[in-house]
């Protein structure tokens, strides 16, 4: 999820203009269905790239049109690059997209600014009584429901079975020490260019190493945030990241965007990946379709997967939607058991209720990450967290890449901590 924000002050000002202009009457709407009076209208839904499996889109579209005769459903696919800037601008318009697919850690940002409809009264009607508490945490701000948790997922290790066998490896590792041992075998195996392809700005993976080390990106005390990458535990996590990054040819100054294009060449043995990347690789390189396997990112303790960042998306209704009732109908349909289970099966992401986990059976990525999910955590769920991801992201540009290039970890962490604190403590 690579996001590029506009300048922080400009963003805050723009979002507050959204809050000032939004209609409070829409936040109290309670109907989850439409009527024939809506015929001829168009409901616009923004979904992020990778969040639109064909079977699910077809099912939701058919169900929505059946429930709302004569209404057109306009699903538009968005790219993650610059998405916060784009959504921010859209929410300031009088006719924004009606439903938006938003990253879970970004939800408080939009909610605090008034850009999202308060759907607290709709929670039960949308199936919210059964939502997994940890997933729903990112959709709530100041005790009010501003979005519906849609799915969650995290990183696991994708591996090339053919290269694994060529290295003489007959099982997957259950500890980080075993994984390092396997990487050492893989790097000397014929046909392997990268034992682990790990881009140097892959901070979502780094966040999991931080959690595993008992560290944080930042902590809050007395209402003030302090960056904590300078802590001994965080510096140890950075060293572990550097050790792992050296097992491949991935650039030190790039993110994981399009990393699947390297795996599909057939000479990458392992990669830290999300489930949807497997489908992309299989489509581009059909010969690899049956050669991809998965296992949880290991921890130091056998039987306990490593901690990961719990990514995912929520579905929200724009506060200024001109089709609020239709938007509520869409959410109810998209999140019902049939369609939520279908999305989980097609995408491999965890559904918003454990009752639908049976849909994940046979999906190697999902079965691997399902083991790791109980160990997963979030970055700070606060409105100003989005400022930290503002380009240039200090976690990557001031800390990870400099450390990988040989600069002092302590001084790099201090520079990143100062910038993280500044951004988190900005007035919204």
CSV table of C-alpha atoms in Angstrom, one decimal:
chain,number,residue,atom,x,y,z
A,1,UNK,CA,0.0,0.0,0.0
A,2,UNK,CA,2.2,2.8,-1.2
A,3,UNK,CA,0.5,6.2,-0.4
A,4,UNK,CA,1.6,9.7,-1.3
A,5,UNK,CA,-0.1,12.5,0.6
A,6,UNK,CA,-0.2,16.1,-0.3
A,7,UNK,CA,1.6,18.5,2.1
A,8,UNK,CA,0.4,18.0,5.6
A,9,UNK,CA,-0.9,21.5,6.3
A,10,UNK,CA,-2.7,21.7,3.0
A,11,UNK,CA,-4.2,18.3,3.6
A,12,UNK,CA,-5.5,19.2,7.0
A,13,UNK,CA,-7.0,22.4,5.7
A,14,UNK,CA,-8.7,20.7,2.8
A,15,UNK,CA,-10.1,17.9,5.0
A,16,UNK,CA,-11.5,20.5,7.5
A,17,UNK,CA,-13.2,22.1,4.6
A,18,UNK,CA,-14.8,18.7,4.0
A,19,UNK,CA,-16.0,18.6,7.6
A,20,UNK,CA,-17.4,22.1,7.4
A,21,UNK,CA,-19.4,21.4,4.2
A,22,UNK,CA,-20.6,17.9,5.0
A,23,UNK,CA,-24.3,17.3,5.8
A,24,UNK,CA,-25.0,16.0,9.3
A,25,UNK,CA,-28.4,14.8,8.3
A,26,UNK,CA,-26.9,11.9,6.3
A,27,UNK,CA,-25.1,10.5,9.4
A,28,UNK,CA,-28.4,9.6,10.9
A,29,UNK,CA,-29.8,7.6,7.9
A,30,UNK,CA,-30.9,4.2,8.9
A,31,UNK,CA,-32.3,2.5,5.8
A,32,UNK,CA,-30.1,-0.2,4.2
A,33,UNK,CA,-32.3,-0.7,1.1
A,34,UNK,CA,-33.3,1.4,-1.9
A,35,UNK,CA,-36.6,2.0,-3.6
A,36,UNK,CA,-37.9,2.2,-7.2
A,37,UNK,CA,-37.6,6.0,-6.9
A,38,UNK,CA,-33.9,5.6,-7.3
A,39,UNK,CA,-34.3,4.3,-10.8
A,40,UNK,CA,-32.0,6.1,-13.2
A,41,UNK,CA,-29.4,7.1,-10.6
A,42,UNK,CA,-25.8,6.0,-10.6
A,43,UNK,CA,-23.9,4.8,-7.5
A,44,UNK,CA,-20.2,5.3,-7.8
A,45,UNK,CA,-17.9,3.0,-5.9
A,46,UNK,CA,-14.1,3.3,-5.7
A,47,UNK,CA,-12.2,0.1,-5.1
A,48,UNK,CA,-8.5,-0.2,-4.9
A,49,UNK,CA,-6.5,-2.2,-7.3
A,50,UNK,CA,-6.4,-5.9,-6.2
A,51,UNK,CA,-9.7,-5.5,-4.3
A,52,UNK,CA,-11.9,-6.4,-7.3
A,53,UNK,CA,-11.9,-10.2,-7.9
A,54,UNK,CA,-14.0,-10.8,-10.9
A,55,UNK,CA,-16.4,-13.3,-9.3
A,56,UNK,CA,-17.1,-11.1,-6.4
A,57,UNK,CA,-17.6,-8.0,-8.6
A,58,UNK,CA,-20.1,-9.9,-10.7
A,59,UNK,CA,-22.0,-11.3,-7.7
A,60,UNK,CA,-22.2,-7.9,-5.9
A,61,UNK,CA,-23.2,-6.2,-9.1
A,62,UNK,CA,-26.0,-8.7,-9.8
A,63,UNK,CA,-27.3,-8.5,-6.3
A,64,UNK,CA,-27.2,-4.8,-6.2
A,65,UNK,CA,-29.1,-4.4,-9.4
A,66,UNK,CA,-31.7,-6.9,-8.3
A,67,UNK,CA,-32.2,-4.9,-5.1
A,68,UNK,CA,-32.2,-1.5,-6.8
A,69,UNK,CA,-33.9,-1.8,-10.2
A,70,UNK,CA,-32.9,0.8,-12.8
A,71,UNK,CA,-29.8,1.9,-10.8
A,72,UNK,CA,-26.4,1.9,-12.5
A,73,UNK,CA,-23.4,0.7,-10.5
A,74,UNK,CA,-20.2,2.4,-11.5
A,75,UNK,CA,-17.2,0.6,-10.0
A,76,UNK,CA,-14.0,2.5,-10.6
A,77,UNK,CA,-10.6,0.9,-9.8
A,78,UNK,CA,-8.0,3.2,-8.1
A,79,UNK,CA,-4.2,2.9,-7.7
A,80,UNK,CA,-2.5,3.1,-4.3
A,81,UNK,CA,0.0,5.7,-5.5
A,82,UNK,CA,-1.2,9.2,-4.4
A,83,UNK,CA,-4.6,7.7,-3.2
A,84,UNK,CA,-4.9,9.8,0.0
A,85,UNK,CA,-4.4,12.9,-2.0
A,86,UNK,CA,-7.0,11.8,-4.5
A,87,UNK,CA,-9.5,10.7,-1.9
A,88,UNK,CA,-9.0,13.9,0.0
A,89,UNK,CA,-9.7,16.0,-3.1
A,90,UNK,CA,-12.8,13.9,-3.9
A,91,UNK,CA,-14.3,14.3,-0.5
A,92,UNK,CA,-14.1,18.0,-0.8
A,93,UNK,CA,-16.3,17.9,-3.9
A,94,UNK,CA,-20.1,18.2,-3.8
A,95,UNK,CA,-20.5,14.9,-5.6
A,96,UNK,CA,-17.8,12.5,-4.3
A,97,UNK,CA,-17.7,8.8,-5.0
A,98,UNK,CA,-20.5,7.4,-2.8
A,99,UNK,CA,-18.6,4.4,-1.4
A,100,UNK,CA,-14.8,4.2,-1.0
A,101,UNK,CA,-12.5,1.4,-0.2
A,102,UNK,CA,-9.9,2.8,2.3
A,103,UNK,CA,-6.9,1.4,4.0
A,104,UNK,CA,-7.7,0.5,7.6
A,105,UNK,CA,-5.0,2.8,9.1
A,106,UNK,CA,-6.3,5.7,7.1
A,107,UNK,CA,-9.9,5.5,8.4
A,108,UNK,CA,-9.3,7.7,11.5
A,109,UNK,CA,-7.8,10.3,9.2
A,110,UNK,CA,-10.8,10.8,7.1
A,111,UNK,CA,-13.3,10.3,10.0
A,112,UNK,CA,-11.7,13.0,12.1
A,113,UNK,CA,-12.0,15.4,9.2
A,114,UNK,CA,-15.7,14.8,8.7
A,115,UNK,CA,-15.3,13.1,5.3
A,116,UNK,CA,-17.0,9.9,6.2
A,117,UNK,CA,-20.6,9.2,7.2
A,118,UNK,CA,-21.3,8.0,10.7
A,119,UNK,CA,-22.9,4.6,10.3
A,120,UNK,CA,-23.2,3.7,13.9
A,121,UNK,CA,-26.9,3.2,13.6
A,122,UNK,CA,-26.5,0.9,10.7
A,123,UNK,CA,-23.9,-1.5,12.3
A,124,UNK,CA,-26.3,-4.3,13.2
A,125,UNK,CA,-28.2,-4.1,9.9
A,126,UNK,CA,-24.8,-4.5,8.1
A,127,UNK,CA,-24.0,-7.6,10.1
A,128,UNK,CA,-21.7,-5.7,12.5
A,129,UNK,CA,-22.7,-7.8,15.5
A,130,UNK,CA,-20.5,-10.6,14.2
A,131,UNK,CA,-17.5,-8.5,13.0
A,132,UNK,CA,-14.1,-9.6,14.4
A,133,UNK,CA,-13.2,-7.1,17.1
A,134,UNK,CA,-9.6,-6.6,16.1
A,135,UNK,CA,-10.6,-5.8,12.5
A,136,UNK,CA,-13.4,-3.5,13.5
A,137,UNK,CA,-11.1,-1.5,15.7
A,138,UNK,CA,-9.7,0.4,12.7
A,139,UNK,CA,-13.2,1.4,11.6
A,140,UNK,CA,-14.2,3.1,14.8
A,141,UNK,CA,-13.1,6.6,15.7
A,142,UNK,CA,-14.0,8.4,19.0
A,143,UNK,CA,-16.5,5.6,19.7
A,144,UNK,CA,-18.4,6.0,16.5
A,145,UNK,CA,-18.6,3.6,13.5
A,146,UNK,CA,-17.3,5.4,10.4
A,147,UNK,CA,-16.7,2.4,8.2
A,148,UNK,CA,-17.3,-1.3,7.9
A,149,UNK,CA,-14.4,-3.7,8.2
A,150,UNK,CA,-14.1,-5.5,4.9
A,151,UNK,CA,-11.1,-7.7,4.9
A,152,UNK,CA,-7.7,-8.0,6.5
A,153,UNK,CA,-4.4,-9.7,5.6
A,154,UNK,CA,-0.7,-9.5,6.2
A,155,UNK,CA,2.6,-10.6,4.8
A,156,UNK,CA,3.7,-14.2,4.6
A,157,UNK,CA,6.6,-15.9,2.8
A,158,UNK,CA,6.0,-16.9,-0.8
A,159,UNK,CA,8.5,-19.5,-2.1
A,160,UNK,CA,9.3,-21.1,-5.4
A,161,UNK,CA,8.9,-24.9,-4.8
A,162,UNK,CA,11.2,-25.8,-7.7
A,163,UNK,CA,14.1,-23.8,-6.4
A,164,UNK,CA,13.3,-25.0,-2.9
A,165,UNK,CA,13.7,-28.6,-4.1
A,166,UNK,CA,16.8,-27.8,-6.0
A,167,UNK,CA,18.4,-26.6,-2.8
A,168,UNK,CA,17.5,-29.9,-1.1
A,169,UNK,CA,15.0,-28.4,1.2
A,170,UNK,CA,12.1,-30.7,2.0
A,171,UNK,CA,10.2,-28.7,4.6
A,172,UNK,CA,9.5,-25.1,5.4
A,173,UNK,CA,11.1,-23.3,8.4
A,174,UNK,CA,9.3,-22.9,11.7
A,175,UNK,CA,11.8,-20.5,13.3
A,176,UNK,CA,13.8,-17.5,12.0
A,177,UNK,CA,17.0,-19.3,12.6
A,178,UNK,CA,15.8,-22.2,10.3
A,179,UNK,CA,14.8,-19.6,7.7
A,180,UNK,CA,18.2,-18.0,7.7
A,181,UNK,CA,19.8,-21.4,7.3
A,182,UNK,CA,17.5,-22.1,4.4
A,183,UNK,CA,18.4,-18.8,2.8
A,184,UNK,CA,22.1,-19.6,3.1
A,185,UNK,CA,21.5,-22.9,1.1
A,186,UNK,CA,19.3,-21.1,-1.4
A,187,UNK,CA,21.8,-18.4,-2.2
A,188,UNK,CA,24.3,-21.0,-3.4
A,189,UNK,CA,21.8,-23.0,-5.4
A,190,UNK,CA,22.0,-23.0,-9.2
A,191,UNK,CA,19.3,-20.9,-10.8
A,192,UNK,CA,18.7,-18.7,-7.7
A,193,UNK,CA,19.4,-15.0,-8.2
A,194,UNK,CA,17.8,-13.9,-4.9
A,195,UNK,CA,17.3,-16.2,-2.0
A,196,UNK,CA,15.0,-13.5,-0.6
A,197,UNK,CA,13.9,-10.6,-2.8
A,198,UNK,CA,13.3,-7.8,-0.2
A,199,UNK,CA,13.1,-4.2,-1.4
A,200,UNK,CA,14.8,-1.8,1.1
A,201,UNK,CA,11.8,0.4,1.6
A,202,UNK,CA,9.4,-2.5,2.5
A,203,UNK,CA,8.4,-0.9,5.8
A,204,UNK,CA,5.3,-3.0,6.3
A,205,UNK,CA,7.5,-6.0,6.7
A,206,UNK,CA,9.9,-4.0,8.9
A,207,UNK,CA,7.0,-3.0,11.1
A,208,UNK,CA,6.4,-6.7,11.8
A,209,UNK,CA,10.0,-7.1,12.8
A,210,UNK,CA,9.6,-4.1,15.1
A,211,UNK,CA,6.6,-5.7,16.8
A,212,UNK,CA,8.5,-9.0,17.1
A,213,UNK,CA,11.3,-7.2,18.8
A,214,UNK,CA,8.9,-5.5,21.2
A,215,UNK,CA,9.5,-2.1,19.7
A,216,UNK,CA,7.2,0.6,18.2
A,217,UNK,CA,7.5,3.2,15.5
A,218,UNK,CA,6.2,5.8,18.1
A,219,UNK,CA,4.7,6.0,21.5
A,220,UNK,CA,2.4,8.6,23.1
A,221,UNK,CA,2.6,10.1,26.6
A,222,UNK,CA,0.5,13.0,27.9
A,223,UNK,CA,-1.0,13.6,24.4
A,224,UNK,CA,2.4,14.0,22.8
A,225,UNK,CA,4.0,11.5,20.4
A,226,UNK,CA,7.6,10.5,20.3
A,227,UNK,CA,9.4,8.5,17.6
A,228,UNK,CA,11.0,5.4,19.1
A,229,UNK,CA,13.1,4.0,16.2
A,230,UNK,CA,16.2,4.9,18.3
A,231,UNK,CA,15.3,2.3,21.0
A,232,UNK,CA,17.7,-0.7,21.2
A,233,UNK,CA,14.9,-3.0,20.2
A,234,UNK,CA,14.1,-1.0,17.1
A,235,UNK,CA,17.7,-0.8,16.1
A,236,UNK,CA,18.0,-4.6,16.5
A,237,UNK,CA,15.0,-5.0,14.2
A,238,UNK,CA,16.7,-2.7,11.7
A,239,UNK,CA,19.8,-4.9,11.8
A,240,UNK,CA,17.7,-8.0,11.2
A,241,UNK,CA,16.0,-6.3,8.2
A,242,UNK,CA,19.5,-5.4,6.9
A,243,UNK,CA,20.6,-9.0,7.3
A,244,UNK,CA,17.6,-10.4,5.4
A,245,UNK,CA,17.8,-7.7,2.7
A,246,UNK,CA,21.3,-8.8,1.8
A,247,UNK,CA,20.1,-12.2,0.7
A,248,UNK,CA,18.9,-10.8,-2.7
A,249,UNK,CA,19.3,-8.3,-5.4
A,250,UNK,CA,16.3,-6.0,-4.5
A,251,UNK,CA,17.2,-2.3,-4.6
A,252,UNK,CA,17.7,-0.6,-1.3
A,253,UNK,CA,15.8,2.6,-2.2
A,254,UNK,CA,12.6,1.2,-3.6
A,255,UNK,CA,9.3,-0.1,-2.2
A,256,UNK,CA,7.7,-3.5,-2.8
A,257,UNK,CA,5.5,-2.1,-5.6
A,258,UNK,CA,5.7,-4.5,-8.6
A,259,UNK,CA,8.0,-6.9,-6.8
A,260,UNK,CA,6.0,-9.7,-8.2
A,261,UNK,CA,7.5,-8.9,-11.6
A,262,UNK,CA,10.8,-10.2,-10.3
A,263,UNK,CA,9.4,-13.3,-8.8
A,264,UNK,CA,7.8,-14.3,-12.1
A,265,UNK,CA,11.2,-14.5,-13.7
A,266,UNK,CA,11.7,-17.8,-11.8
A,267,UNK,CA,15.0,-17.0,-10.1
A,268,UNK,CA,13.6,-15.7,-6.8
A,269,UNK,CA,13.4,-18.3,-4.1
A,270,UNK,CA,11.4,-16.4,-1.5
A,271,UNK,CA,9.6,-13.1,-1.2
A,272,UNK,CA,7.6,-11.4,1.5
A,273,UNK,CA,4.2,-11.1,-0.2
A,274,UNK,CA,0.5,-10.7,0.0
A,275,UNK,CA,-1.9,-13.3,-1.4
A,276,UNK,CA,-3.1,-11.4,-4.4
A,277,UNK,CA,0.5,-11.3,-5.7
A,278,UNK,CA,0.3,-15.0,-6.5
A,279,UNK,CA,-2.5,-14.5,-9.0
A,280,UNK,CA,-0.5,-11.7,-10.7
A,281,UNK,CA,2.5,-14.0,-11.0
A,282,UNK,CA,0.6,-17.0,-12.2
A,283,UNK,CA,-1.1,-14.9,-14.9
A,284,UNK,CA,2.3,-13.5,-16.1
A,285,UNK,CA,4.2,-16.7,-15.8
A,286,UNK,CA,1.8,-19.7,-16.1
A,287,UNK,CA,4.7,-22.2,-15.6
A,288,UNK,CA,5.0,-21.0,-12.0
A,289,UNK,CA,1.3,-21.4,-11.2
A,290,UNK,CA,1.8,-24.7,-9.5
A,291,UNK,CA,5.3,-23.9,-8.1
A,292,UNK,CA,4.2,-21.3,-5.5
A,293,UNK,CA,4.0,-22.2,-1.8
A,294,UNK,CA,3.5,-20.2,1.4
A,295,UNK,CA,4.5,-20.3,5.0
A,296,UNK,CA,4.1,-17.8,7.9
A,297,UNK,CA,7.0,-15.4,8.5
A,298,UNK,CA,8.8,-17.3,11.3
A,299,UNK,CA,9.6,-16.0,14.8
A,300,UNK,CA,12.3,-17.1,17.1
A,301,UNK,CA,10.0,-19.6,18.7
A,302,UNK,CA,8.9,-22.8,16.9
A,303,UNK,CA,5.1,-23.0,16.5
A,304,UNK,CA,4.5,-19.3,16.9
A,305,UNK,CA,4.5,-17.2,13.7
A,306,UNK,CA,6.2,-13.9,13.6
A,307,UNK,CA,4.3,-10.7,14.2
A,308,UNK,CA,3.1,-8.8,11.2
A,309,UNK,CA,1.4,-5.6,10.3
A,310,UNK,CA,-2.4,-6.2,10.0
A,311,UNK,CA,-3.3,-4.6,6.7
A,312,UNK,CA,-6.6,-4.5,5.1
A,313,UNK,CA,-9.4,-2.3,3.9
A,314,UNK,CA,-12.7,-0.9,5.2
A,315,UNK,CA,-15.7,0.2,3.2
A,316,UNK,CA,-17.1,3.7,4.0
A,317,UNK,CA,-19.8,6.0,2.7
A,318,UNK,CA,-18.8,9.6,1.8
A,319,UNK,CA,-20.4,12.1,4.2
A,320,UNK,CA,-21.5,14.2,1.1
A,321,UNK,CA,-22.8,11.3,-0.9
A,322,UNK,CA,-25.8,12.2,-3.0
A,323,UNK,CA,-27.0,8.6,-2.9
A,324,UNK,CA,-26.7,7.7,0.8
A,325,UNK,CA,-29.5,5.2,0.8
A,326,UNK,CA,-28.1,3.4,-2.3
A,327,UNK,CA,-24.6,3.4,-0.7
A,328,UNK,CA,-26.1,1.7,2.4
A,329,UNK,CA,-27.7,-0.9,0.2
A,330,UNK,CA,-24.3,-1.6,-1.5
A,331,UNK,CA,-22.6,-2.1,1.9
A,332,UNK,CA,-25.2,-4.4,3.1
A,333,UNK,CA,-24.9,-6.5,-0.1
A,334,UNK,CA,-21.1,-6.4,-0.3
A,335,UNK,CA,-20.8,-7.5,3.3
A,336,UNK,CA,-23.4,-10.2,3.5
A,337,UNK,CA,-22.3,-13.8,4.2
A,338,UNK,CA,-22.5,-14.9,0.5
A,339,UNK,CA,-20.4,-12.1,-0.9
A,340,UNK,CA,-18.0,-11.7,2.0
A,341,UNK,CA,-17.2,-15.5,1.8
A,342,UNK,CA,-16.8,-15.2,-1.9
A,343,UNK,CA,-14.4,-12.3,-1.6
A,344,UNK,CA,-12.4,-14.3,1.0
A,345,UNK,CA,-12.3,-17.3,-1.3
A,346,UNK,CA,-11.3,-15.3,-4.4
A,347,UNK,CA,-8.8,-13.0,-2.7
A,348,UNK,CA,-7.4,-15.1,0.1
A,349,UNK,CA,-7.8,-12.3,2.6
A,350,UNK,CA,-9.4,-12.9,6.0
A,351,UNK,CA,-13.1,-12.0,6.0
A,352,UNK,CA,-14.6,-9.7,8.7
A,353,UNK,CA,-16.0,-12.6,10.7
A,354,UNK,CA,-14.3,-15.9,11.6
A,355,UNK,CA,-17.5,-17.6,10.8
A,356,UNK,CA,-16.5,-17.3,7.1
A,357,UNK,CA,-13.0,-18.7,7.5
A,358,UNK,CA,-14.1,-22.0,5.9
A,359,UNK,CA,-14.1,-20.1,2.6
A,360,UNK,CA,-10.3,-20.0,2.9
A,361,UNK,CA,-9.8,-23.8,2.8
A,362,UNK,CA,-7.4,-24.8,0.1
A,363,UNK,CA,-5.9,-21.3,-0.2
A,364,UNK,CA,-2.2,-21.8,0.8
A,365,UNK,CA,-1.6,-18.1,1.4
A,366,UNK,CA,-4.7,-17.7,3.6
A,367,UNK,CA,-4.0,-20.9,5.5
A,368,UNK,CA,-0.5,-19.6,6.2
A,369,UNK,CA,-1.6,-16.1,7.2
A,370,UNK,CA,-4.5,-17.4,9.3
A,371,UNK,CA,-1.9,-18.8,11.6
A,372,UNK,CA,-0.1,-15.4,11.9
A,373,UNK,CA,-3.2,-13.2,12.2
A,374,UNK,CA,-3.5,-13.6,16.0
A,375,UNK,CA,0.0,-12.2,16.3
A,376,UNK,CA,-0.7,-9.2,14.1
A,377,UNK,CA,-0.9,-5.6,15.1
A,378,UNK,CA,-1.5,-2.1,13.7
A,379,UNK,CA,0.4,1.1,13.4
A,380,UNK,CA,-1.1,3.9,15.6
A,381,UNK,CA,-4.8,4.3,14.8
A,382,UNK,CA,-4.8,8.0,15.0
A,383,UNK,CA,-5.8,10.7,12.4
A,384,UNK,CA,-2.4,12.0,12.0
A,385,UNK,CA,-0.8,8.6,11.2
A,386,UNK,CA,-1.4,9.4,7.5
A,387,UNK,CA,1.1,12.3,7.9
A,388,UNK,CA,3.8,9.7,8.7
A,389,UNK,CA,3.2,8.0,5.3
A,390,UNK,CA,3.4,11.4,3.6
A,391,UNK,CA,6.2,11.3,1.0
A,392,UNK,CA,9.0,11.2,1.7
A,393,UNK,CA,8.1,8.6,4.4
A,394,UNK,CA,10.7,9.1,7.2
A,395,UNK,CA,10.6,5.4,8.1
A,396,UNK,CA,12.1,4.5,4.8
A,397,UNK,CA,13.9,7.6,3.5
A,398,UNK,CA,15.5,8.7,6.8
A,399,UNK,CA,16.0,5.3,8.4
A,400,UNK,CA,15.8,2.1,6.4
A,401,UNK,CA,17.5,3.1,3.2
A,402,UNK,CA,20.3,5.0,5.0
A,403,UNK,CA,21.0,2.0,7.3
A,404,UNK,CA,21.1,-0.3,4.3
A,405,UNK,CA,23.5,2.0,2.6
A,406,UNK,CA,25.9,1.9,5.6
A,407,UNK,CA,25.0,5.1,7.4
A,408,UNK,CA,24.9,5.2,11.2
A,409,UNK,CA,21.7,3.4,12.5
A,410,UNK,CA,21.6,5.6,15.6
A,411,UNK,CA,21.8,8.9,13.7
A,412,UNK,CA,19.4,7.7,11.0
A,413,UNK,CA,16.9,6.7,13.7
A,414,UNK,CA,17.2,10.0,15.5
A,415,UNK,CA,16.5,11.9,12.2
A,416,UNK,CA,13.5,9.7,11.5
A,417,UNK,CA,12.2,9.9,15.1
A,418,UNK,CA,12.3,13.7,15.0
A,419,UNK,CA,10.3,13.8,11.7
A,420,UNK,CA,7.8,11.1,12.9
A,421,UNK,CA,7.1,13.1,16.1
A,422,UNK,CA,6.6,16.3,14.1
A,423,UNK,CA,4.1,14.7,11.8
A,424,UNK,CA,2.2,12.8,14.5
A,425,UNK,CA,1.9,15.9,16.6
A,426,UNK,CA,0.6,18.2,13.8
A,427,UNK,CA,-2.7,19.7,14.5
A,428,UNK,CA,-5.5,18.2,12.5
